[in-house]
mmCIF file of C-alpha atoms and ligand atoms in Angstrom:
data_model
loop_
_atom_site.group_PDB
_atom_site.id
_atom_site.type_symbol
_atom_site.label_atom_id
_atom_site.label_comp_id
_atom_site.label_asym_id
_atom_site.label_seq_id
_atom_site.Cartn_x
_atom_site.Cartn_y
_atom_site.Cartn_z
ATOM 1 C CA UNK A 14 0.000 0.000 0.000
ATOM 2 C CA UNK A 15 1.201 3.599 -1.200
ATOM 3 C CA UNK A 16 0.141 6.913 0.173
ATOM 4 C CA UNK A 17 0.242 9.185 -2.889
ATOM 5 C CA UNK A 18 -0.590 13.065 -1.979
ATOM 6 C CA UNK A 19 -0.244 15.247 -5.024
ATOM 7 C CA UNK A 20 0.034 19.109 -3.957
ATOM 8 C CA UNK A 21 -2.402 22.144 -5.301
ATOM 9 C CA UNK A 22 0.487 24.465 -6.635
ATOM 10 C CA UNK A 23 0.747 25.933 -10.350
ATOM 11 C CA UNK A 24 2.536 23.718 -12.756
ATOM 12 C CA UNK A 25 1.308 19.991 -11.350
ATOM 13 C CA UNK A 26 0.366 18.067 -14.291
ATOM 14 C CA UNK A 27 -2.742 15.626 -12.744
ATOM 15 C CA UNK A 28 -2.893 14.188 -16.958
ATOM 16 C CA UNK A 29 0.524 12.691 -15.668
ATOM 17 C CA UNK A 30 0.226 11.702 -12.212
ATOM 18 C CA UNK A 31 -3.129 9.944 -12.848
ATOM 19 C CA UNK A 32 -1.556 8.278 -15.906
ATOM 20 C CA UNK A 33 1.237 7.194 -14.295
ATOM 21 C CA UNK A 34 -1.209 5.540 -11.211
ATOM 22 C CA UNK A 35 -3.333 4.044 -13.263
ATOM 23 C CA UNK A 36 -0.965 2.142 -14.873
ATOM 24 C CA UNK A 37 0.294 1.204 -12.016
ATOM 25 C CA UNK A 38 -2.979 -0.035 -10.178
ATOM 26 C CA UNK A 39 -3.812 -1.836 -13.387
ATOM 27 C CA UNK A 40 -0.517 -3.643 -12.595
ATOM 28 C CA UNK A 41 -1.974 -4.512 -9.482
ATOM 29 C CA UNK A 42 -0.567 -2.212 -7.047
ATOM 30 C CA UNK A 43 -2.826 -0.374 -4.068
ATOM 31 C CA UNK A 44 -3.182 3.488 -3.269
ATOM 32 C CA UNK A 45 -5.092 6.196 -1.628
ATOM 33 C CA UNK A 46 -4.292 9.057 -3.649
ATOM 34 C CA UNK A 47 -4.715 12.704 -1.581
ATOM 35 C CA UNK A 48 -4.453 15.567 -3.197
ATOM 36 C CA UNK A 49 -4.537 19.608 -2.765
ATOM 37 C CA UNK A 50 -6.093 22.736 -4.418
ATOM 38 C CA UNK A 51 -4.182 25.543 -3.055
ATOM 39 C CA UNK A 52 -3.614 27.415 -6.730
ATOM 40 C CA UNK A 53 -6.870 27.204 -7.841
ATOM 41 C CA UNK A 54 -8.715 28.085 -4.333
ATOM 42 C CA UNK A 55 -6.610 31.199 -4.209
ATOM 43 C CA UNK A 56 -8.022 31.989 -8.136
ATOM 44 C CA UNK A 57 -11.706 31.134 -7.131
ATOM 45 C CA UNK A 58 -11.438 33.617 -3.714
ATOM 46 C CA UNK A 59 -10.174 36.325 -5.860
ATOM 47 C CA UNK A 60 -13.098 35.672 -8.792
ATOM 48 C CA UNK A 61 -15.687 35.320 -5.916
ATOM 49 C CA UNK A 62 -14.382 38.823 -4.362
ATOM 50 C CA UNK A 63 -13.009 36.985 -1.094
ATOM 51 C CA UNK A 64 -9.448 37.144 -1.554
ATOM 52 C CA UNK A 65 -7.505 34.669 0.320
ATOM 53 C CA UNK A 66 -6.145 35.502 3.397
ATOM 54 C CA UNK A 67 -2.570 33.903 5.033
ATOM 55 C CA UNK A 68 -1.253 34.573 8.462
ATOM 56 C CA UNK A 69 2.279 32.958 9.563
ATOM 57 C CA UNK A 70 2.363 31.957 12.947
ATOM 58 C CA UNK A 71 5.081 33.350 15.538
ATOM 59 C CA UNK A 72 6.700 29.978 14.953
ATOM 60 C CA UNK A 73 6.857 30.863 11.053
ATOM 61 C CA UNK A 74 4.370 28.367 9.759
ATOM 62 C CA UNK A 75 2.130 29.875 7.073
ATOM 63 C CA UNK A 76 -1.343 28.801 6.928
ATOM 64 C CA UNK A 77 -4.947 30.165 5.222
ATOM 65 C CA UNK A 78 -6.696 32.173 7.820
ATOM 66 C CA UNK A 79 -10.368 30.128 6.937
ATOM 67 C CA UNK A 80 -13.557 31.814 7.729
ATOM 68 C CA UNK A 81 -16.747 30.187 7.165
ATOM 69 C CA UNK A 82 -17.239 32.011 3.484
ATOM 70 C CA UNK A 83 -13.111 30.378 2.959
ATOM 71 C CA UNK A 84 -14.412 27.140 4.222
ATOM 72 C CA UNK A 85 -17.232 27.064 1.813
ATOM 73 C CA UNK A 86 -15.134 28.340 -1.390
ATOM 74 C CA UNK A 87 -12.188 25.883 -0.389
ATOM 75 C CA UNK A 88 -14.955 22.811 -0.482
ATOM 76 C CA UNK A 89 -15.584 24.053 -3.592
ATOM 77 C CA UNK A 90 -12.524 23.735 -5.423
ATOM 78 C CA UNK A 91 -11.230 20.931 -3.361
ATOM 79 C CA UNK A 92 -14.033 18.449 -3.090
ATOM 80 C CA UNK A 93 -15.442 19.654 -6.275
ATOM 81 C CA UNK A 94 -13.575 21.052 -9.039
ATOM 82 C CA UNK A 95 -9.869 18.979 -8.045
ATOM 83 C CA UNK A 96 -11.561 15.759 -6.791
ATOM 84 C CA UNK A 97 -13.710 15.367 -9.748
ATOM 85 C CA UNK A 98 -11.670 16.445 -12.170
ATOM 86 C CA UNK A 99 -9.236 13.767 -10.359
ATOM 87 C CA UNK A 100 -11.711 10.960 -10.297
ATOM 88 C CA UNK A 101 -12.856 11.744 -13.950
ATOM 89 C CA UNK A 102 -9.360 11.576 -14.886
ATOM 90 C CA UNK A 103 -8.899 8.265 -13.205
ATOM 91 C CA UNK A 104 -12.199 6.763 -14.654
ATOM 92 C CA UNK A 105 -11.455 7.924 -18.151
ATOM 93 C CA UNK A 106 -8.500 5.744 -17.841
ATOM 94 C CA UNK A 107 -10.716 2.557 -16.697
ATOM 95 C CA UNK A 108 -9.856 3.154 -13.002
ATOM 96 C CA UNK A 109 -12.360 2.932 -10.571
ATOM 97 C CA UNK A 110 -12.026 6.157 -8.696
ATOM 98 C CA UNK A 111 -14.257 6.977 -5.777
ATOM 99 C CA UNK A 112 -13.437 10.580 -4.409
ATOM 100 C CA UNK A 113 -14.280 11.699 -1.010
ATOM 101 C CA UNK A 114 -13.550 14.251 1.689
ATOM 102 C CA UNK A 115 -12.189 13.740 5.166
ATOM 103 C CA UNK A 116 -15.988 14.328 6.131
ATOM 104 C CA UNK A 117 -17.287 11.986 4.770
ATOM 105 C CA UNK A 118 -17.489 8.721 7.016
ATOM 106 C CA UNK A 119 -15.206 10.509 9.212
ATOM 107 C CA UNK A 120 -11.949 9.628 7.802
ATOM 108 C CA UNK A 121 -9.946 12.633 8.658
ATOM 109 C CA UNK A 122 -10.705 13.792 12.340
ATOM 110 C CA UNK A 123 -9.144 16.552 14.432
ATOM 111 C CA UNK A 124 -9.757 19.078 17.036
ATOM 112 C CA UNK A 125 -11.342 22.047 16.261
ATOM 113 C CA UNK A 126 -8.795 25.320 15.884
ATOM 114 C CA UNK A 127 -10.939 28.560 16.148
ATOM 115 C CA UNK A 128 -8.251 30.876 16.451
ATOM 116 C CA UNK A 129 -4.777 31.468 15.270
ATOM 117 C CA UNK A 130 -1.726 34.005 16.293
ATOM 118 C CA UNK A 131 -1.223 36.169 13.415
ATOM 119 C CA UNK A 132 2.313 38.584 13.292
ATOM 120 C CA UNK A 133 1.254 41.208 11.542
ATOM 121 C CA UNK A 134 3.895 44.390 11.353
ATOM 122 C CA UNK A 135 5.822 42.872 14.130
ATOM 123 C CA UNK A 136 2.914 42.564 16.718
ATOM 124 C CA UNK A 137 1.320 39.170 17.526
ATOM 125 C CA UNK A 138 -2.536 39.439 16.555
ATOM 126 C CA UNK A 139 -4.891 36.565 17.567
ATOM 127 C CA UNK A 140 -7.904 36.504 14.706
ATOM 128 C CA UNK A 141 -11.033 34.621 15.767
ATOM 129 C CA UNK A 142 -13.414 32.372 13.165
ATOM 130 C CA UNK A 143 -10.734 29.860 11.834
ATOM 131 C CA UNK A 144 -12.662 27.056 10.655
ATOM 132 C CA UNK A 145 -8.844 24.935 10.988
ATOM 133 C CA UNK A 146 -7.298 22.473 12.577
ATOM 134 C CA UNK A 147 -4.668 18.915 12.373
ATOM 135 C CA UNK A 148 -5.205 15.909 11.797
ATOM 136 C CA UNK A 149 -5.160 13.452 14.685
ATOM 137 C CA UNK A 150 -6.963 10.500 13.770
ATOM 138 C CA UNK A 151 -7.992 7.995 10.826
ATOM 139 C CA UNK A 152 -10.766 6.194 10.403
ATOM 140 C CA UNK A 153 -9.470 3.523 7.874
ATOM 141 C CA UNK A 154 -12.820 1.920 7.801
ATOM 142 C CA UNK A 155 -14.404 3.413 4.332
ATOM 143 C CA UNK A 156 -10.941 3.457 3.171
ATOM 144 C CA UNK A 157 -10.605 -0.760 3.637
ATOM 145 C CA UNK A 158 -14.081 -1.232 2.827
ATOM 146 C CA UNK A 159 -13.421 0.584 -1.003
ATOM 147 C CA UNK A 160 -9.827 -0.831 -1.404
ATOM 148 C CA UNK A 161 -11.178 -4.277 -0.393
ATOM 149 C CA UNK A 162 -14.012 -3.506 -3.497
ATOM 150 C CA UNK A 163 -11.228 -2.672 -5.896
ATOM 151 C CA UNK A 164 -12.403 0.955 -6.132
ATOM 152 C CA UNK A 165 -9.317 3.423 -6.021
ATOM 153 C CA UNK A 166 -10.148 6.468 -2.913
ATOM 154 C CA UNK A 167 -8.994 9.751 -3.922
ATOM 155 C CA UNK A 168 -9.245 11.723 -0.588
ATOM 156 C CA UNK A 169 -8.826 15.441 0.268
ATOM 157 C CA UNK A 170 -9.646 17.992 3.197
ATOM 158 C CA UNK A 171 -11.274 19.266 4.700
ATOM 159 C CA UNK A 172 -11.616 16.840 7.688
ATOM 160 C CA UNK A 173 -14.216 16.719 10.878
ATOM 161 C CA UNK A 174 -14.010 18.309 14.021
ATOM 162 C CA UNK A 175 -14.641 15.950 17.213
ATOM 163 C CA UNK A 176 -18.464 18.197 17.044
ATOM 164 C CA UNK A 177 -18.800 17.258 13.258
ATOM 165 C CA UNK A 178 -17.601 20.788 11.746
ATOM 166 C CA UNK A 179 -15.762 20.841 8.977
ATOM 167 C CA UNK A 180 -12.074 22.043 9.610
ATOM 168 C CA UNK A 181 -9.146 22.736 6.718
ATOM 169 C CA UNK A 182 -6.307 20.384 7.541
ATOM 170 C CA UNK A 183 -3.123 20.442 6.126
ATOM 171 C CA UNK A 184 -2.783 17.552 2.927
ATOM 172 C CA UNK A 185 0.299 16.632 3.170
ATOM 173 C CA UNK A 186 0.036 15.874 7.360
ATOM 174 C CA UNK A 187 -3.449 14.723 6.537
ATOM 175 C CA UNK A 188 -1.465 11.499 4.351
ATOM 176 C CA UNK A 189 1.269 11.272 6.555
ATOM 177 C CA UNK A 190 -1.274 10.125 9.121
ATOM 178 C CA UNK A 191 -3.325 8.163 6.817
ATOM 179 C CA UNK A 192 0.233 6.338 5.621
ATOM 180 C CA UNK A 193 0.615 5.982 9.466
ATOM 181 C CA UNK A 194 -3.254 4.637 10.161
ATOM 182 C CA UNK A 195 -2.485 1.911 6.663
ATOM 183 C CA UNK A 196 0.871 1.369 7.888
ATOM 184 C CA UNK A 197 1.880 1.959 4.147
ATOM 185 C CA UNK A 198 4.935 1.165 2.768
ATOM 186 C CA UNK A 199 5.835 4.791 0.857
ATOM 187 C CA UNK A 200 4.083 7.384 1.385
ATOM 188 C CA UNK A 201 5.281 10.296 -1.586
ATOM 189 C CA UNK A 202 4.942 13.835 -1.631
ATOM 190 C CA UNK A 203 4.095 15.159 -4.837
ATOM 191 C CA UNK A 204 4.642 18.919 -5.918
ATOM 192 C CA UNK A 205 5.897 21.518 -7.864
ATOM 193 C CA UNK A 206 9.967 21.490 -6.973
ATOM 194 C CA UNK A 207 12.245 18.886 -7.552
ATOM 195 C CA UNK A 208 12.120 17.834 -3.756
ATOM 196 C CA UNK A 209 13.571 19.481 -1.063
ATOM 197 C CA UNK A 210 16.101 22.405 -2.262
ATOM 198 C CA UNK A 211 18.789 23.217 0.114
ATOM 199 C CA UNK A 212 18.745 26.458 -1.464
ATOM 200 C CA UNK A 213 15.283 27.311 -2.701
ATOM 201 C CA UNK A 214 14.194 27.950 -6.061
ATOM 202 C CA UNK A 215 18.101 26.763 -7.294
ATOM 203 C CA UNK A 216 16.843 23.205 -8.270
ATOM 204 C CA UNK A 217 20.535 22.093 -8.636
ATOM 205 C CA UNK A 218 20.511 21.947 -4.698
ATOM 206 C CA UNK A 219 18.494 19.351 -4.530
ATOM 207 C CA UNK A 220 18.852 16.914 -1.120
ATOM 208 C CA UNK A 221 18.715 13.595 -2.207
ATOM 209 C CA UNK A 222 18.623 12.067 1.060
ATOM 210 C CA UNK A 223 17.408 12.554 4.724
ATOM 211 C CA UNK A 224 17.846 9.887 7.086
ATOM 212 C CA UNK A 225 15.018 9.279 9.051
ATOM 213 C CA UNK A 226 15.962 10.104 12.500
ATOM 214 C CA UNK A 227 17.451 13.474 11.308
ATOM 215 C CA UNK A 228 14.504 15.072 9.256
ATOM 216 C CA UNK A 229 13.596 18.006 11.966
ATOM 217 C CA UNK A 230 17.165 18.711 10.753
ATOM 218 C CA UNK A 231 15.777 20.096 7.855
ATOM 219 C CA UNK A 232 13.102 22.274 8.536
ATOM 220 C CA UNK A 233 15.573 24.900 8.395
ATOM 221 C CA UNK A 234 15.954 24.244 4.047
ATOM 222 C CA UNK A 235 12.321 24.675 3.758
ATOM 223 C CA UNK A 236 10.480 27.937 3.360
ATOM 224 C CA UNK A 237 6.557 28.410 4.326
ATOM 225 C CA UNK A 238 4.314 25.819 3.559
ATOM 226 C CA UNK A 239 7.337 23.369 2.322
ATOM 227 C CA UNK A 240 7.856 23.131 5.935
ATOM 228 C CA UNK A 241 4.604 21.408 6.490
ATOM 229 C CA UNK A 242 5.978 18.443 3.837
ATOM 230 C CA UNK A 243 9.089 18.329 6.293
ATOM 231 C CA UNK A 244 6.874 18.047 9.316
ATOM 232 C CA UNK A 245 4.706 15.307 7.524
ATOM 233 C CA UNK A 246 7.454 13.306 6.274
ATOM 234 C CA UNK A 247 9.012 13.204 9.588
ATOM 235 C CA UNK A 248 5.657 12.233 11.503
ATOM 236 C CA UNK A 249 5.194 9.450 8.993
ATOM 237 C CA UNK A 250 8.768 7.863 9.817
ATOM 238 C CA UNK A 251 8.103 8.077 13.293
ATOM 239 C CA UNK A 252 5.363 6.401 12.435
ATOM 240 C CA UNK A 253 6.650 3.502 10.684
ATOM 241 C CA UNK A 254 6.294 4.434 7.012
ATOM 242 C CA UNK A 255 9.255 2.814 5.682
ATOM 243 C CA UNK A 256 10.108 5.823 3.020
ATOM 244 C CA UNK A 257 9.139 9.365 2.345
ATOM 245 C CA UNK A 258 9.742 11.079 -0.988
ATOM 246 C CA UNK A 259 9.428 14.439 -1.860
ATOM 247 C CA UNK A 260 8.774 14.565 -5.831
ATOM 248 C CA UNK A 261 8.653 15.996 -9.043
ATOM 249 C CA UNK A 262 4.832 15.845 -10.301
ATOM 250 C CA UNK A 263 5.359 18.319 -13.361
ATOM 251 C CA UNK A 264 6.062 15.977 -15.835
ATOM 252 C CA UNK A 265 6.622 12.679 -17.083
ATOM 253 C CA UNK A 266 5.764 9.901 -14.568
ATOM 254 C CA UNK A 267 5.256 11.430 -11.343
ATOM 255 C CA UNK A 268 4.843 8.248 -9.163
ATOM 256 C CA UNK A 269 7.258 5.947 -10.907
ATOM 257 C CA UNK A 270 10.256 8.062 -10.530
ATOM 258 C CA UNK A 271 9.356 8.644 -6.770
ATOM 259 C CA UNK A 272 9.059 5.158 -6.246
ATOM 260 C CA UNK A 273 12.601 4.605 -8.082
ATOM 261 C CA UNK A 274 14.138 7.445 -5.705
ATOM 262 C CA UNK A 275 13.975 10.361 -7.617
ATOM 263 C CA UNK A 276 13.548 13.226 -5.497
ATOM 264 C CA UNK A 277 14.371 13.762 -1.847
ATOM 265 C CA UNK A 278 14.360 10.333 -0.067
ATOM 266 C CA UNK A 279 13.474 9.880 3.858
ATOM 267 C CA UNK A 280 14.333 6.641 5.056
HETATM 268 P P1 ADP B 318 1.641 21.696 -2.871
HETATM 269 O O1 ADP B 318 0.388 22.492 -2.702
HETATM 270 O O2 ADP B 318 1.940 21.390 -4.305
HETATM 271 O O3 ADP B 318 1.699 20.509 -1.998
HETATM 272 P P2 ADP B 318 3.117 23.705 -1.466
HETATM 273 O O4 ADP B 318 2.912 24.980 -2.207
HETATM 274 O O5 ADP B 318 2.383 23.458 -0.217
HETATM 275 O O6 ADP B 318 2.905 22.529 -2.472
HETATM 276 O O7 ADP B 318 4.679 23.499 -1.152
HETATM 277 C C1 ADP B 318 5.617 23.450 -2.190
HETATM 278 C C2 ADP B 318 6.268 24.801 -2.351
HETATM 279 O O8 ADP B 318 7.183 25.042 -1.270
HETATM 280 C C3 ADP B 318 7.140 24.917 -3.583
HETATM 281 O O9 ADP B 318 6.383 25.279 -4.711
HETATM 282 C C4 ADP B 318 8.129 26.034 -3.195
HETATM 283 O O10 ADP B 318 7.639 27.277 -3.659
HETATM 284 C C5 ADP B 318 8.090 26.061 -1.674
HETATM 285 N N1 ADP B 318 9.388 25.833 -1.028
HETATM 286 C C6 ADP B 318 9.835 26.537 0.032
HETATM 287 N N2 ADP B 318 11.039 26.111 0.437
HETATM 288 C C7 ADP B 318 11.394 25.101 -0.365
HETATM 289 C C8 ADP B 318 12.547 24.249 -0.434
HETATM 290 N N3 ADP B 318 13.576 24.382 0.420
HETATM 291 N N4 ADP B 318 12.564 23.299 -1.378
HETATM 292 C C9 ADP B 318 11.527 23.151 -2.233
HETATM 293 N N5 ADP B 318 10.424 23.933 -2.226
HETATM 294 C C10 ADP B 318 10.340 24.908 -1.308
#
C-alpha cells in the first residue's frame, strides 16, 4: 500500500500523475491518492471577491486564515472542481475512482482550531473564526471497505471536528497520518519542486537524502508551507512508514520516478 498526496500548486500536471497511477494499479498495485487545491482556491477567492487571506504563525508556519465564506469556497474547489476532475481523470483511464472528503465517514478527524496568532507588522494578533485544525486521527474503515471492493479512494480535506464541523487540515500531514493509520509502505509527496532544495528555487541543490531520525534537521531548508511536507514526512517515519519522498509531479511519470528514488528520499 502507497500513500500518494499530489500538492495544489501551479505547474502539477494531474494528466501525468493519474496516468502514471493508473498504470500502475492496473498492474496490481494499491493506493489512496490525496491531493490539494491551493492554486486554484486562491483563483476562485479572488473571482468570488473573497481574496484569500494567510497569516504565519510566531513559529513561522504559514497557513490560510479560513472563515466560514473560505471554508465554503475551499470545499468548492477541493471536493469539487480537483476531486472530480481527479476521479474523472482516473475513470477515463478505466480506473475505478471513488473521491471523497475527510468528512465523509469521518476519515480525517481533528480538534477544532478557532483561532490562530497572526504577526502582523511585528505585533502578535490573535484573529477569531478559523474554521482549521490537524489531523489526529484515521478512520481507515471506508478506506478498507473501497480498497477491499477494488475501487481506487482519492481523498482530500477538509476533515471533521470531534463536534462534526468541517475544519481545513493540512494535505500533506493529513497522508502522513493516513500512511501511518495503513501502515503503508511509501508514502510520496508530490509537488511543484524537484524535492527538497537546500537552497530554494536553485533546483541544482536538490537533497537527495534525509535519514530518518534526522529530518527536523531540515526544517531549516524549507520555506513556508514546504515546511509542512518536512513536518509530515518526519511524523510518517516516526510512524513507521518505511520511506518518504518528496517529488517531481510536473512531468513525465510522477509516481514511478518517486518510487525509483527520484527526489528527496526519507528513510
Ligand atoms: P503543494 O500544494 O503542491 O503541496 P506547497 O505549495 O504546499 O505545495 O509546497 C511546495 C512549495 O514550497 C514549492 O512550490 C516552493 O515554492 C516552496 N518551497 C519553500 N522552500 C522550499 C525548499 N527548500 N525546497 C523546495 N520547495 C520549497
Amino acid at each position: 500500500m502507497i500513500v500518494v498526496k499530489v500538492g495544489g500548486s501551479s505547474g502539477i500536471d494531474y494528466d501525468a500523475v493519474c496516468r502514471d497511477l493508473a498504470g500502475r494499479w492496473k498492474a496490481g498495485e494499491r493506493f489512496v491518492l490525496v491531493h490539494g487545491g491551493s492554486g486554484e482556491t486562491n483563483r476562485v477567492a479572488e473571482a468570488l471577491g473573497h481574496p484569500p487571506k494567510f497569516v504565519t504563525s510566531p513559529s513561522g508556519y504559514t497557513s490560510r486564515f479560513t472563515d466560514r465564506a473560505t471554508l465554503e469556497i475551499f470545499e468548492m474547489v477541493y471536493c469539487g472542481k480537483m476531486n472530480k476532475g481527479i476521479v474523472e481523470r482516473l475513470q477515463r483511464l478505466g480506473v475505478n475512482a471513488v473521491g471523497l472528503s475527510g468528512l465523509d465517514g469521518r476519515i480525517f478527524e481533528g480538534k477544532h482550531k478557532d483561532s490562530v496568532r497572526s504577526v502582523e507588522g511585528g505585533k502578535v494578533k490573535v484573529l477569531r473564526g478559523d474554521h482549521t485544525g490537524t489531523v489526529e486521527k484515521v478512520n481507515t474503515g471506508l478506506i478498507e471497505l473501497l480498497l477491499g471492493a477494488g475501487y481506487l479512494p482519492v481523498l482530500t480535506p477538509p476533515a471533521a471536528s470531534y463536534e462534526g464541523v468541517a475544519i481545513n487540515v493540512d494535505g500533506d500531514r493529513a497522508a502522513a497520518a493516513l500512511a501511518v493509520a495503513l501502515k503503508a509502505e511509501a508514502l510520496l509527496l508530490l509537488s511543484n519542486v524537484p524535492g527538497l532544495l537546500r537552497a530554494y528555487p536553485d533546483e541544482s541543490s536538490l537533497i537527495r537524502e534525509i535519514p530518518a531520525g534526522d529530518v527536523e534537521a531540515y526544517l531549516d531548508f524549507a520555506q513556508d508551507r514546504m515546511k509542512k511536507k518536512v513536518l509530515g514526512a518526519a511524523e510518517a517515519v516516526a510512524g513507521g512508514v518505511g520511506r518518504v519522498v518528496f517529488g517531481d509531479a510536473r512531468a513525465g511519470e510522477p509516481v514511478s520516478a518517486a518510487l525509483a528514488g527520484q527526489g528527496t528520499v526519507v528513510s
